[in-house]
Structure formats: structure tokens, C-alpha cells
Coordinates of N, CA and C in Angstrom, one line a residue:
M64 N 109.8 72.7 83.5 CA 109.8 72.3 84.9 C 110.0 73.3 86.0
A65 N 111.0 73.7 85.6 CA 111.9 75.2 86.6 C 110.9 75.7 86.7
N66 N 110.2 76.2 85.1 CA 109.7 77.6 85.2 C 108.0 77.2 86.5
Q67 N 107.8 75.9 86.4 CA 106.7 75.6 87.3 C 107.4 75.3 88.6
S68 N 108.0 75.6 89.2 CA 108.2 75.0 89.8 C 109.3 77.2 90.9
S69 N 109.0 77.6 90.1 CA 108.9 78.8 90.6 C 107.8 79.6 90.5
G70 N 107.0 79.1 89.5 CA 105.7 79.7 90.1 C 105.4 79.0 91.1
A71 N 105.6 78.0 91.7 CA 104.6 77.6 92.5 C 105.6 78.4 94.1
K72 N 106.7 78.4 93.8 CA 107.2 79.1 95.0 C 106.8 80.5 94.6
K73 N 106.9 81.2 94.1 CA 105.7 82.7 93.8 C 104.6 82.7 94.9
S74 N 103.5 81.6 93.9 CA 102.1 82.2 94.1 C 102.0 81.0 95.9
K75 N 102.8 80.6 96.3 CA 103.0 79.9 97.9 C 103.0 81.0 98.6
P76 N 103.8 82.0 99.2 CA 103.5 83.3 99.8 C 103.4 84.7 99.8
A77 N 102.7 84.2 98.6 CA 101.2 84.9 98.2 C 99.9 84.5 99.1
N78 N 99.8 82.9 99.8 CA 98.5 82.7 100.4 C 99.1 83.0 101.7
K79 N 100.3 82.8 101.7 CA 100.7 82.4 103.6 C 100.3 84.0 104.4
P80 N 100.7 85.0 104.0 CA 99.6 86.2 104.8 C 98.6 86.2 105.5
D81 N 97.8 85.3 104.1 CA 96.4 85.1 104.3 C 96.4 84.0 105.4
Q82 N 96.6 83.3 105.3 CA 96.4 82.1 106.1 C 97.0 82.5 107.7
R83 N 98.3 82.8 107.9 CA 99.0 83.8 109.1 C 97.6 84.4 109.8
Q84 N 97.5 85.4 109.0 CA 96.6 86.5 109.5 C 94.9 85.6 110.0
A85 N 94.6 84.9 109.1 CA 93.4 83.6 109.9 C 93.7 82.9 110.9
A86 N 95.0 82.5 111.1 CA 95.7 82.0 112.4 C 95.1 82.4 113.8
K87 N 95.9 84.0 113.3 CA 96.2 85.2 114.7 C 94.8 85.7 114.8
L88 N 93.6 85.7 113.4 CA 92.7 86.0 114.6 C 92.0 84.5 115.0
E89 N 92.6 83.9 114.6 CA 91.7 82.6 115.4 C 92.2 82.6 117.0
F90 N 93.6 82.4 116.6 CA 94.3 82.2 118.0 C 94.0 83.2 119.6
R91 N 93.9 84.8 118.7 CA 92.7 85.4 119.6 C 91.8 85.8 119.9
D92 N 90.5 85.1 119.1 CA 89.6 84.6 119.7 C 89.4 83.8 120.7
R93 N 90.5 83.0 120.4 CA 90.9 81.7 121.6 C 90.9 82.0 122.8
V94 N 92.1 83.4 122.8 CA 92.7 83.9 123.6 C 91.6 84.6 124.6
L95 N 91.2 85.5 123.7 CA 90.2 85.9 124.2 C 88.7 85.1 125.4
A96 N 88.5 84.5 124.8 CA 87.5 83.6 125.1 C 88.3 82.3 126.5
Q97 N 89.3 82.1 126.8 CA 90.0 81.8 127.6 C 90.2 82.7 129.0
L98 N 90.3 83.8 127.9 CA 90.4 85.3 129.3 C 89.1 85.3 129.7
G99 N 87.9 85.2 129.1 CA 86.8 85.2 129.8 C 86.5 84.8 130.1
L100 N 86.8 83.2 129.9 CA 86.5 82.4 131.2 C 87.2 82.5 132.6
V101 N 88.6 83.0 132.3 CA 89.4 82.8 133.9 C 88.4 84.2 134.6
A102 N 88.3 85.0 133.9 CA 88.0 86.3 135.0 C 86.2 85.9 135.2
T103 N 85.6 84.6 134.7 CA 83.9 85.0 134.9 C 84.4 84.2 136.7
V104 N 85.1 82.8 136.3 CA 85.5 81.9 137.5 C 85.9 82.6 138.4
T105 N 87.3 83.9 138.1 CA 87.5 84.1 139.5 C 86.7 85.1 140.2
A106 N 85.8 85.8 139.2 CA 84.7 86.6 139.7 C 83.3 85.5 140.2
R107 N 83.6 84.4 140.0 CA 82.8 84.0 140.3 C 83.3 83.3 142.1
A108 N 84.9 82.9 141.9 CA 84.7 82.6 142.6 C 85.1 84.0 144.3
M109 N 85.8 84.9 143.6 CA 85.6 86.2 144.2 C 84.1 87.1 144.9
F110 N 83.2 86.7 144.4 CA 81.7 86.8 144.9 C 80.7 85.6 145.1
G111 N 81.6 84.6 145.7 CA 81.2 83.6 146.6 C 80.2 82.7 145.5
G112 N 80.2 81.7 144.2 CA 80.2 81.1 143.5 C 78.6 81.6 143.0
Y113 N 78.6 82.9 142.7 CA 77.5 82.8 141.3 C 77.5 82.3 140.3

């Protein structure tokens, strides 16, 4: 039991960085998409609603 639990703890941190990196990339994509929407909306407002 002790060996299995320690093994599970050792295997989890190896997977966490990948999940965190994927989450960061997904978050970055969302932010860029939102910034793009904001930029288009502000551009439309500035240039008369094209």
C-alpha cells in the first residue's frame, strides 16, 4: 500500500506540468480571442459601425 501511494504521488506531478501548460495555452487563446473581439468592437465604434 505504501509503495503504491508513493508511486501515485510521484506519477501525478509528472502529469501536472502538461495539464498546466495546456491550461495556460487555452487561457491565452481565450484572452487573445477576447482582445480581438474588443479590438474589433472598438474599431467599429471609432469608425462608425462598419
